mmCIF file of C-alpha atoms and ligand atoms in Angstrom:
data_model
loop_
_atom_site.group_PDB
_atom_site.id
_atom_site.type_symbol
_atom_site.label_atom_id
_atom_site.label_comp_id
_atom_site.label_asym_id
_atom_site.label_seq_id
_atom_site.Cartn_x
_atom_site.Cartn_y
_atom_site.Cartn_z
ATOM 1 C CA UNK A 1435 20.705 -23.148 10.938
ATOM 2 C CA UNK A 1436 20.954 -20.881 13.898
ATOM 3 C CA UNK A 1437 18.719 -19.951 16.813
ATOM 4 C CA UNK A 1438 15.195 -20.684 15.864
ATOM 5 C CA UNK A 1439 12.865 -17.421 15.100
ATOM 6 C CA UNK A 1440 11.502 -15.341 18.389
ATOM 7 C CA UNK A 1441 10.608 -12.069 19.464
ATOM 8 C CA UNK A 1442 12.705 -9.942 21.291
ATOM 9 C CA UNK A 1443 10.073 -8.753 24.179
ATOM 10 C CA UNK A 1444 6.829 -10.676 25.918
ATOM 11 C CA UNK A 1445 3.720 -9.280 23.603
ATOM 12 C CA UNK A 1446 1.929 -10.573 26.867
ATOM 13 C CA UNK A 1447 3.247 -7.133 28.568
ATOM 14 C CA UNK A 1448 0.057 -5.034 29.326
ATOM 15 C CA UNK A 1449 0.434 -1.587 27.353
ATOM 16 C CA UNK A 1450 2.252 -0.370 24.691
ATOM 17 C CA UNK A 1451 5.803 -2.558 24.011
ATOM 18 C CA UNK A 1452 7.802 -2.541 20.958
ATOM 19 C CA UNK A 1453 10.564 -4.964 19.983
ATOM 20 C CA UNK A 1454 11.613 -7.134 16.992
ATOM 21 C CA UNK A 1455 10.358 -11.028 15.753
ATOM 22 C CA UNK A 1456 13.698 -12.365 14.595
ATOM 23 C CA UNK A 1457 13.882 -14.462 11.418
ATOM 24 C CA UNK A 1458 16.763 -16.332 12.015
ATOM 25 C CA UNK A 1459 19.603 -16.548 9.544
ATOM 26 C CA UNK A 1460 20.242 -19.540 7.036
ATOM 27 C CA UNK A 1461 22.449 -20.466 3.690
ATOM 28 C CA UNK A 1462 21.408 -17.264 1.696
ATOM 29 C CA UNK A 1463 21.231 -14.282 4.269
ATOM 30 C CA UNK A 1464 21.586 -13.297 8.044
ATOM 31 C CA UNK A 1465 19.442 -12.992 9.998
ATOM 32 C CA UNK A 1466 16.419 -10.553 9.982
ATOM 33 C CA UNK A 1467 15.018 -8.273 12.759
ATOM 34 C CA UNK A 1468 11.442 -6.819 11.692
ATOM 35 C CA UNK A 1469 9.900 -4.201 14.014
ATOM 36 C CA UNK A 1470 7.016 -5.363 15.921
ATOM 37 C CA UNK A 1471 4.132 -2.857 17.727
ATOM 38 C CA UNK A 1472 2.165 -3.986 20.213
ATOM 39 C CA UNK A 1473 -0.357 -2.567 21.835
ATOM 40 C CA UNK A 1474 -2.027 -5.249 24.764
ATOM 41 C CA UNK A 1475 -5.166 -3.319 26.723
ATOM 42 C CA UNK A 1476 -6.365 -7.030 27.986
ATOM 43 C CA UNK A 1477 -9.371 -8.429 27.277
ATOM 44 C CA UNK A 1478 -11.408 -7.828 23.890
ATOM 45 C CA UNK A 1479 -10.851 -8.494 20.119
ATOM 46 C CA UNK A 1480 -7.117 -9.732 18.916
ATOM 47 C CA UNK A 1481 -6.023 -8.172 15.893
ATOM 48 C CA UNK A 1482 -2.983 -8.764 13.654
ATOM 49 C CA UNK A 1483 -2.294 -5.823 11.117
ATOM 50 C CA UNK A 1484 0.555 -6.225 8.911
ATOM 51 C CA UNK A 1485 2.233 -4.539 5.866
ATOM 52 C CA UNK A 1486 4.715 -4.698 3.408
ATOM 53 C CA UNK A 1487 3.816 -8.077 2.145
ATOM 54 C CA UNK A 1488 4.884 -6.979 -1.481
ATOM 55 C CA UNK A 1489 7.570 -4.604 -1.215
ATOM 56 C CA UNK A 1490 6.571 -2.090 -4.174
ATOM 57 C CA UNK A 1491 3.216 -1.507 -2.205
ATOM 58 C CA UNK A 1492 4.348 1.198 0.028
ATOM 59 C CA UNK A 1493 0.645 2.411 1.579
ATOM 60 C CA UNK A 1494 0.572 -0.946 3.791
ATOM 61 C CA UNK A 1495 3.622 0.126 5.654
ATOM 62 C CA UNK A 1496 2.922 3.956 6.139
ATOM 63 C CA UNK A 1497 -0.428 3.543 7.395
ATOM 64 C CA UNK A 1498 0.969 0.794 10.013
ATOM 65 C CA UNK A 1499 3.355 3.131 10.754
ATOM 66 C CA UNK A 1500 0.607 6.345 11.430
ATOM 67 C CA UNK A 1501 -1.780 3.563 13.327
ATOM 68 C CA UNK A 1502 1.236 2.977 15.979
ATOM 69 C CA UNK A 1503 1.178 6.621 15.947
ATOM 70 C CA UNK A 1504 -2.579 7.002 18.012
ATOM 71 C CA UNK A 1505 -3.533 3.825 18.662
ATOM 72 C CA UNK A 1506 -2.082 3.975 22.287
ATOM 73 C CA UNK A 1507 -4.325 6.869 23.292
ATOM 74 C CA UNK A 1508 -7.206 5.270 21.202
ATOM 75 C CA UNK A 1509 -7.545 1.927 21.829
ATOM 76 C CA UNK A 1510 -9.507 0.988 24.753
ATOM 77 C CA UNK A 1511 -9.369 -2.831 24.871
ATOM 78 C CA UNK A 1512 -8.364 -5.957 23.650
ATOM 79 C CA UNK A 1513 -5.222 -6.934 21.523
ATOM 80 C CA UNK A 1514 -3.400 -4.926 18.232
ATOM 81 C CA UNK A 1515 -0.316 -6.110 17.079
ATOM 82 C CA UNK A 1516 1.382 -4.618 14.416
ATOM 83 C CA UNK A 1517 4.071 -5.361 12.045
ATOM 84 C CA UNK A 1518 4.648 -2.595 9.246
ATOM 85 C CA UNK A 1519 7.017 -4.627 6.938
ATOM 86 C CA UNK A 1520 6.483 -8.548 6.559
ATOM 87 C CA UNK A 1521 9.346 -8.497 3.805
ATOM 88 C CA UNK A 1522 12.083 -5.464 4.603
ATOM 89 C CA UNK A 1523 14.162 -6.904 2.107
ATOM 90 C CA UNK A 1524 11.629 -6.175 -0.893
ATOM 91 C CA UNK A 1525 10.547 -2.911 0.818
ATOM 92 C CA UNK A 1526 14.179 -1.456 0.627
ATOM 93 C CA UNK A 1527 14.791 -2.760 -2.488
ATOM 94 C CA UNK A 1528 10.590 -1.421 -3.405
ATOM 95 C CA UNK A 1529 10.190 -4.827 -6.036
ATOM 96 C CA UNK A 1530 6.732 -7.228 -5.238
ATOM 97 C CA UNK A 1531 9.354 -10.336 -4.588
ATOM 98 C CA UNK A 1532 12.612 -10.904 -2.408
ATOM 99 C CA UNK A 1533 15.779 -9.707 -3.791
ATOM 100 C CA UNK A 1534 17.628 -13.087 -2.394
ATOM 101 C CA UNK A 1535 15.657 -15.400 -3.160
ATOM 102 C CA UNK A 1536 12.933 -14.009 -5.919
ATOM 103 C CA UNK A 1537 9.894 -15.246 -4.561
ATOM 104 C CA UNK A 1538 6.722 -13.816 -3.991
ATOM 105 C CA UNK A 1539 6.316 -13.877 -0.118
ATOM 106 C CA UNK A 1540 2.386 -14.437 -0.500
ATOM 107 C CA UNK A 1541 2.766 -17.409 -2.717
ATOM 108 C CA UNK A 1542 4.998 -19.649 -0.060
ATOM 109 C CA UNK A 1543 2.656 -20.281 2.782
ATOM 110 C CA UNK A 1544 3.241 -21.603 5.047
ATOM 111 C CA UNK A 1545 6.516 -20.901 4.347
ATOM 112 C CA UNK A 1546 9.228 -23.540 5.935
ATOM 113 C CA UNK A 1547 11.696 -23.117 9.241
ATOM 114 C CA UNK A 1548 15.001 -24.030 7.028
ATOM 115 C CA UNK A 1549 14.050 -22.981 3.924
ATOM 116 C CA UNK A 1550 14.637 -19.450 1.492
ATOM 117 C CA UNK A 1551 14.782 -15.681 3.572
ATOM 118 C CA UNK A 1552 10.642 -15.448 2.598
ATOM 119 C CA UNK A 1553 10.356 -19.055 3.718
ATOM 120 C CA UNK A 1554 11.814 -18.078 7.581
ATOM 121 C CA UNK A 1555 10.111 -14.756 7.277
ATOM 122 C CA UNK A 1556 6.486 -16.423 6.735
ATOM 123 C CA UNK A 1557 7.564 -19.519 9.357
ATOM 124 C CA UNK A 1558 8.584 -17.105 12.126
ATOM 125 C CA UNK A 1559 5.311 -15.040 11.732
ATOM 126 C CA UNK A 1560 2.830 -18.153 11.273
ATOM 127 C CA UNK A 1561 5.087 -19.543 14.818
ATOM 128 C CA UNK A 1562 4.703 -16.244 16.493
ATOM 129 C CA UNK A 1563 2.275 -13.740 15.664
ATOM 130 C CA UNK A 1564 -0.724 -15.466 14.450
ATOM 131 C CA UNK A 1565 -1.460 -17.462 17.378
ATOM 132 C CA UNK A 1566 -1.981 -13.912 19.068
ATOM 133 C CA UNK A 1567 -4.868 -13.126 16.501
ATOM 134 C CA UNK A 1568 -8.399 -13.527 15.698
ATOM 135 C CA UNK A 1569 -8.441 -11.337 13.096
ATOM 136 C CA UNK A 1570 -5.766 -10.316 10.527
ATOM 137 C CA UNK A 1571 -5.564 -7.186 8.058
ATOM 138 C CA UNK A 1572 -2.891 -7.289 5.482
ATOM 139 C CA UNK A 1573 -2.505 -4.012 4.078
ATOM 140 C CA UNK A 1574 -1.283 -3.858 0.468
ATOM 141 C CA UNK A 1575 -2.407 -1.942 -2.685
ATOM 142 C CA UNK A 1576 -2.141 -2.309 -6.414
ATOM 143 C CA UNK A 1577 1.208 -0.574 -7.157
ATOM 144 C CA UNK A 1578 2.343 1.873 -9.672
ATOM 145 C CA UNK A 1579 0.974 -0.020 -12.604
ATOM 146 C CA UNK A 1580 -2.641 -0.296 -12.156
ATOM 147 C CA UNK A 1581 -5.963 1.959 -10.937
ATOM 148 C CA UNK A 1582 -7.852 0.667 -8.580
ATOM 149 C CA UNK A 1583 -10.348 1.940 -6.037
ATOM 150 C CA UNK A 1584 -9.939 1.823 -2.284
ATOM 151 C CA UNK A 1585 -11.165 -1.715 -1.852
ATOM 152 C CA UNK A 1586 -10.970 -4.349 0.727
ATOM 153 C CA UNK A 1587 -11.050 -7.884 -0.637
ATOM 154 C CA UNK A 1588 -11.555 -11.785 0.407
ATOM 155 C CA UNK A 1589 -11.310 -14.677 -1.889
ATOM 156 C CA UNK A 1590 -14.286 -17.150 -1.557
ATOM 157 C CA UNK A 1591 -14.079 -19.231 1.459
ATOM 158 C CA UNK A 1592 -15.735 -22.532 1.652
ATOM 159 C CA UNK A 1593 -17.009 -22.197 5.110
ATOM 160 C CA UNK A 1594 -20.068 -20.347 5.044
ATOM 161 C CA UNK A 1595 -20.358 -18.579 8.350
ATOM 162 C CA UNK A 1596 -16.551 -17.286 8.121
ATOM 163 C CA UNK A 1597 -17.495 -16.442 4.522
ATOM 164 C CA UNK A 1598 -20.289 -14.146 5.836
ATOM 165 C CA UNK A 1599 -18.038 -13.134 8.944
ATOM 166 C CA UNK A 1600 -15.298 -12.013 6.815
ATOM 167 C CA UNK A 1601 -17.599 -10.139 4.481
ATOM 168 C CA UNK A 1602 -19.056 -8.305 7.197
ATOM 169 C CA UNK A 1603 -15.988 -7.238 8.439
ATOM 170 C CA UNK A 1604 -14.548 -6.290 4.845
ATOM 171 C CA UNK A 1605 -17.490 -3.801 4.593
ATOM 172 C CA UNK A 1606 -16.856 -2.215 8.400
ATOM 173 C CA UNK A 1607 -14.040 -0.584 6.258
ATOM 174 C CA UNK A 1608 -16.685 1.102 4.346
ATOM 175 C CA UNK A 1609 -14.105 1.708 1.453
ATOM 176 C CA UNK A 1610 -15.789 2.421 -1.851
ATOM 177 C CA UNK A 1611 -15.445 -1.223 -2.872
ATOM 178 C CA UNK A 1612 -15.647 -4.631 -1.116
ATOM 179 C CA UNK A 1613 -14.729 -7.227 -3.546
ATOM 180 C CA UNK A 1614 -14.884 -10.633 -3.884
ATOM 181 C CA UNK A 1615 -12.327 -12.370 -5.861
ATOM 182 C CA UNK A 1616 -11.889 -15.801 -7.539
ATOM 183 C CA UNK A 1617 -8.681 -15.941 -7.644
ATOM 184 C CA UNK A 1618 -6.077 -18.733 -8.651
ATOM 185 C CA UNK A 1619 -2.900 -19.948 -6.058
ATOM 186 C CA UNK A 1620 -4.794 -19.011 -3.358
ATOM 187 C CA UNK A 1621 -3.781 -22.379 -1.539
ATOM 188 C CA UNK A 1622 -0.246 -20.769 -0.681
ATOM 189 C CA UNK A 1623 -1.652 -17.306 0.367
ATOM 190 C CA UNK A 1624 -1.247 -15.912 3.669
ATOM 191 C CA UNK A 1625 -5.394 -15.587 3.979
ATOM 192 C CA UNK A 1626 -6.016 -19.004 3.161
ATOM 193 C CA UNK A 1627 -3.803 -20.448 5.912
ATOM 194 C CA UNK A 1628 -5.572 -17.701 8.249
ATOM 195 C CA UNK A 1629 -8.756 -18.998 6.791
ATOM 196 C CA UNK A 1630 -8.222 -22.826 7.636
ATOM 197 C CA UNK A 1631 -7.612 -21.984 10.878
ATOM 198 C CA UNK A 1632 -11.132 -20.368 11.013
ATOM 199 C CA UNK A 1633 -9.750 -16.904 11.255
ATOM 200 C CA UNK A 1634 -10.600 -13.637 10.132
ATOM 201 C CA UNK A 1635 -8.679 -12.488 7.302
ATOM 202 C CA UNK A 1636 -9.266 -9.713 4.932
ATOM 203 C CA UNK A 1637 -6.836 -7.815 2.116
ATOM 204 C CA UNK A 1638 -6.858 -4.039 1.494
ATOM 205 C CA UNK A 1639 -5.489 -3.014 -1.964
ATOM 206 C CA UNK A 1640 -5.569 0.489 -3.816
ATOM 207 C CA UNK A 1641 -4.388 1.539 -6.818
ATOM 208 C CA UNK A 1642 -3.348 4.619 -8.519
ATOM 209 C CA UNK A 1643 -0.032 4.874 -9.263
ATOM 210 C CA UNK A 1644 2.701 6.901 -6.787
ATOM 211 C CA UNK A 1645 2.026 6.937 -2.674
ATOM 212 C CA UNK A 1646 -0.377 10.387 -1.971
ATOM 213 C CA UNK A 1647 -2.233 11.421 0.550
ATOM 214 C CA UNK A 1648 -5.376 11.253 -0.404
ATOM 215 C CA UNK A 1649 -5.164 7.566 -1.195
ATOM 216 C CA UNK A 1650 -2.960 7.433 2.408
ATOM 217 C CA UNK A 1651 -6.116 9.127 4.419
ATOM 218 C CA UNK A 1652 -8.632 6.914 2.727
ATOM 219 C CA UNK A 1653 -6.639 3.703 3.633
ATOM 220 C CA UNK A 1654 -6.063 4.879 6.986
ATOM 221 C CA UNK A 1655 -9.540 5.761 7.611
ATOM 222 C CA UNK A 1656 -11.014 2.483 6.356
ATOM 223 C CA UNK A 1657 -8.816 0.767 8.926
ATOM 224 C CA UNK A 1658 -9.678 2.849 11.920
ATOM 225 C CA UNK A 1659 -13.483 2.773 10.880
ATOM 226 C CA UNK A 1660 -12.580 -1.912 10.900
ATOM 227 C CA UNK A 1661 -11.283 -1.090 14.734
ATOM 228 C CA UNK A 1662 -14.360 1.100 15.473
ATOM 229 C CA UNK A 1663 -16.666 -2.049 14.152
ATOM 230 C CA UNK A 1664 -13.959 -4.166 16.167
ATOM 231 C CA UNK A 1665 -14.781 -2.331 19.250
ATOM 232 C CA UNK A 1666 -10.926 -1.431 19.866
ATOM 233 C CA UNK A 1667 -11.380 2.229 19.288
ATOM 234 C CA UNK A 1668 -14.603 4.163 19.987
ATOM 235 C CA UNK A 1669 -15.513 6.548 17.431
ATOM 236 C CA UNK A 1670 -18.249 6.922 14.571
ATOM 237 C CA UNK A 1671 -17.321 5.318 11.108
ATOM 238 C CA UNK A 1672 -17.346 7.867 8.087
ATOM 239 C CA UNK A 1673 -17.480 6.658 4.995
ATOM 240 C CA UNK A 1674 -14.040 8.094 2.762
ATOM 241 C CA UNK A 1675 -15.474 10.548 -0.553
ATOM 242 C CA UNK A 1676 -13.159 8.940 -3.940
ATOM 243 C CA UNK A 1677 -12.986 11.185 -6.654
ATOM 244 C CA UNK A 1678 -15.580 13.343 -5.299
ATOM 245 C CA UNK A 1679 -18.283 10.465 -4.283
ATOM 246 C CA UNK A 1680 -19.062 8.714 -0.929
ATOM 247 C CA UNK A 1681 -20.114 5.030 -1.693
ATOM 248 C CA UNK A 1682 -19.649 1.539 -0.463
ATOM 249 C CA UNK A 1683 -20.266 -1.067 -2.884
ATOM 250 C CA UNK A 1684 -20.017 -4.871 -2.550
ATOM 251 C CA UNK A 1685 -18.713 -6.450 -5.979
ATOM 252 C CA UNK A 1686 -18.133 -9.902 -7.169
ATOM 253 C CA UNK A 1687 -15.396 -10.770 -9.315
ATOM 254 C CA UNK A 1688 -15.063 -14.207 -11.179
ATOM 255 C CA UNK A 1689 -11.841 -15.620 -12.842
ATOM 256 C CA UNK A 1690 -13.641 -15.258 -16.552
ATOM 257 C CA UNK A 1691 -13.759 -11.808 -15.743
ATOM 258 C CA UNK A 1692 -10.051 -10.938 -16.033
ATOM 259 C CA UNK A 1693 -9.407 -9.547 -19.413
ATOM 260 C CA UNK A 1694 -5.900 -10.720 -20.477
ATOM 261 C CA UNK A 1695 -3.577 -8.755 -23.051
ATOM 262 C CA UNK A 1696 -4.097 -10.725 -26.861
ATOM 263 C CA UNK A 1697 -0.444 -9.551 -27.507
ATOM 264 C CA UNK A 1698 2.704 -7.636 -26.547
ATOM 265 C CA UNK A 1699 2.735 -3.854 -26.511
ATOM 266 C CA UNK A 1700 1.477 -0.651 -24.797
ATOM 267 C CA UNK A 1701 -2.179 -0.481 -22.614
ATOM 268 C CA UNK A 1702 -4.240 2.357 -23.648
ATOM 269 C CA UNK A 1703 -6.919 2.824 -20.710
ATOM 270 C CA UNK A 1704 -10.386 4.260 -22.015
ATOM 271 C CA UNK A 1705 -12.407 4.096 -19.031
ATOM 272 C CA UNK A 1706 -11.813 4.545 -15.406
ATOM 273 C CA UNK A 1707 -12.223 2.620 -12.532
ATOM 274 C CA UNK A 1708 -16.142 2.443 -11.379
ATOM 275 C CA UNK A 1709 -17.201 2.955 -14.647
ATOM 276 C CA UNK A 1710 -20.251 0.912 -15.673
ATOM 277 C CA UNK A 1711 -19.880 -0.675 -18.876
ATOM 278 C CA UNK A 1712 -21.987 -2.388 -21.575
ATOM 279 C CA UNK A 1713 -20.824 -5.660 -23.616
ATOM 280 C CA UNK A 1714 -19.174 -4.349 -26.643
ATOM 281 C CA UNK A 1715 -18.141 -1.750 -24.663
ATOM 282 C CA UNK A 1716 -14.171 -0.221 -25.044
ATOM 283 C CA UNK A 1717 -12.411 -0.616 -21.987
ATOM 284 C CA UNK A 1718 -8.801 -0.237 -23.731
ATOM 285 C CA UNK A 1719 -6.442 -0.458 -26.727
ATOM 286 C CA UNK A 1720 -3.527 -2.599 -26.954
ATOM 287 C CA UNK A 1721 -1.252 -0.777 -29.223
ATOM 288 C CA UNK A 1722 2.097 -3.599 -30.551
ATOM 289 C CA UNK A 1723 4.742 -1.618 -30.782
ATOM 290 C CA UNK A 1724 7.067 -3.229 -32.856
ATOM 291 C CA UNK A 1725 5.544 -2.451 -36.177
ATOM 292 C CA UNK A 1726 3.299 0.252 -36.663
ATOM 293 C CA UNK A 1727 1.723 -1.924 -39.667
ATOM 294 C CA UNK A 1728 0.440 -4.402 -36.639
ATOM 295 C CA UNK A 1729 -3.126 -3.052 -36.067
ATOM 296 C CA UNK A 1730 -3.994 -2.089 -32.918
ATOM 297 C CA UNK A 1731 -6.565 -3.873 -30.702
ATOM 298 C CA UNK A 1732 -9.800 -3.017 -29.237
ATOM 299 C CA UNK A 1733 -10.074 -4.837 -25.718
ATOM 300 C CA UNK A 1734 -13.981 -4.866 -25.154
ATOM 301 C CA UNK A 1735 -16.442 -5.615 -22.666
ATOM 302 C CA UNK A 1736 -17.721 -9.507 -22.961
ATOM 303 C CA UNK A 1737 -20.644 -8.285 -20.294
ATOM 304 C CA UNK A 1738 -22.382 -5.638 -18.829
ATOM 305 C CA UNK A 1739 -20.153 -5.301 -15.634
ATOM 306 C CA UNK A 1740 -17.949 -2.824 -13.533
ATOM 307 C CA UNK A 1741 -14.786 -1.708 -14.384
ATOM 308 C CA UNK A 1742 -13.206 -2.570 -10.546
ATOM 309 C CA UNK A 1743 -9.477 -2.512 -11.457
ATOM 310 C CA UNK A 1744 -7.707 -1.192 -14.986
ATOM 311 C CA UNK A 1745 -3.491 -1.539 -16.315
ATOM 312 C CA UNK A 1746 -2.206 1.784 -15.953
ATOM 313 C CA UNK A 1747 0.927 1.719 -16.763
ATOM 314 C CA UNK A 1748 3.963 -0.728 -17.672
ATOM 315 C CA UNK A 1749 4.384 -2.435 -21.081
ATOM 316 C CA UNK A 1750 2.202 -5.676 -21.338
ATOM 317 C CA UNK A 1751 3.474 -8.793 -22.315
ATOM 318 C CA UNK A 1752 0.884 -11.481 -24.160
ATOM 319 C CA UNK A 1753 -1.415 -12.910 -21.070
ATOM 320 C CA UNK A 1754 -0.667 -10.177 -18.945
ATOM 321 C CA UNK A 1755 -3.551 -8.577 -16.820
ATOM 322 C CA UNK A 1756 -5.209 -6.084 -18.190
ATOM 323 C CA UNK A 1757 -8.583 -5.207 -16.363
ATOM 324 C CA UNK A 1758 -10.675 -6.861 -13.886
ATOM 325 C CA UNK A 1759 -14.174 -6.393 -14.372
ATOM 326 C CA UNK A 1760 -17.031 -7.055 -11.828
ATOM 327 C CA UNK A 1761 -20.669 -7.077 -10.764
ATOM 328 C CA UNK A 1762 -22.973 -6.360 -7.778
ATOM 329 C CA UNK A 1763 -22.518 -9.515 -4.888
ATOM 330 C CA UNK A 1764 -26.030 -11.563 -5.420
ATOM 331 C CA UNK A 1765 -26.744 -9.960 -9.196
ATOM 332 C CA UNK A 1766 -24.835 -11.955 -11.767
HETATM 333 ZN ZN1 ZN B 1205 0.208 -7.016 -2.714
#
């Protein structure tokens, strides 16, 4: 082991500065040199925004890259630093987990000084970046695979007035849907470790298949209407219109209400996402492909609930994720 992580200019420079944090190099690659923005206007709110945590979830790291683009003649106080790609090496390669090393960067807080490339990458930014911030958004998004609604999302948090702090601040984003999520592994997750240190930490995701624009404007204008509710940009926060609708809903989803695949084959979606459903209700058909004597399988709706997230694409192994279902915060 080398030089120990830093960054290649003082984020304590008044204005706009750009440089590089510098994972330092170890047994299984050199070192790494990830682009940092920084935009320091003094006093105010301190706010980390970073991308690329999953590498096949390209929307984090485009709308980093277009915030860079205005924030300088936007923001009017207080602290942004952003860092478009957290993992460069799964970006370039576009796969969820490191090429060298095959783990999932959000599943190895908080990460370790000599250990694997996402180990140093999550150690250097824990060292360096988070003790600049209040309040983090990590910007990622459902990938080719699924459909999911513009959606900003927070695990439970034990602590009731972050809880209610991060909620509120999930909602500034006035995406379609704010969700709640019990969720497992969520001990070595990068909001958890935000969390315990009584931070601010909420998750964007979308779905939908390829990168467009339309998803690209809604994400980017659910961040800048966060900043506005920050106070680090003045402006007036618009709600986004989805598939032809303007609507902010808060939803709740519980671990019993992931619907898992009964078998191995091909997802056939028959609802969308948003759709309200009824128990009994056909959300899909799992169609096993290896015989076409094997009977295909209705996958129904145990409750009356939202469809918030639906497989929409890939071929499903037995176990494998098919929907996530969910209800109104405060009506289950
Ligand atoms: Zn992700």
């Amino acid at each position: 082991m080398g030089e120990a992580p830093h960054l290649t200019f003082n984020l304590d420079t008044p204005g706009v500065s750009t440089g590089h944090l510098v994972v330092p190099r170890g047994v299984d690659c050199e070192a790494l040199s990830l682009p940092v923005f920084s935009c320091n206007r003094g006093e105010g709110p301190r706010l980390l925004i970073t991308g690329g945590n999953h590498g096949n979830e390209l929307e984090g790291p485009i709308v980093a890259r277009r915030l860079a683009d205005w924030l300088p003649e936007a923001q009017t106080c207080g602290r942004v630093i952003i860092l478009p790609e957290l993992n460069p090496l799964a970006v370039q390669a576009w796969t969820r987990t490191t090429p060298v090393d095959g783990k999932n960067l959000n599943r190895v807080f908080p990460g370790r000084f000599d250990g694997s490339v996402t180990e140093r990458i999550v150690d250097a930014v824990l060292r360096l970046l988070l003790p600049m911030a209040d309040t983090v958004f990590d910007l990622h998004s459902f990938g080719p695979t699924w459909d999911f609604p513009p959606a900003v999302i927070t695990h439970p948090i034990a602590d009731a007035d972050l809880m209610a702090k991060t909620l509120r601040m999930a909602e500034a984003f006035k995406l379609p849907v704010t969700l709640l999520w019990e969720y497992y592994d969520t001990d070595v997750m990068f909001d958890a470790w935000v969390h315990r240190q009584g931070k601010v930490f909420v998750c964007a995701e979308f779905g939908g298949g390829t990168v467009g624009s339309e998803a690209l404007g809604i994400y980017e204008a659910g961040v800048r209407n966060a900043l506005i509710a920050l106070g680090l940009v003045e402006g007036t926060a618009e709600s986004p219109i989805f598939r032809q609708q303007k609507s902010n809903q808060t939803l709740e989803t519980l671990l019993s209400d992931l619907l898992k695949s009964p078998a191995r084959g091909i997802f056939e979606p028959r609802c969308s996402v948003l759709d309200k459903v009824q128990q009994g209700d056909l959300i899909g058909i799992l169609r096993p492909m290896e015989s076409l004597s094997t009977g295909s399988i209705d996958i129904c709706a145990p409750t009356t609930s939202i469809v918030c997230g639906i497989r929409s694409g890939g071929y499903v192994n037995a176990d494998d994720e098919l929907a996530y279902l969910a209800r109104p915060r405060n009506l289950s």
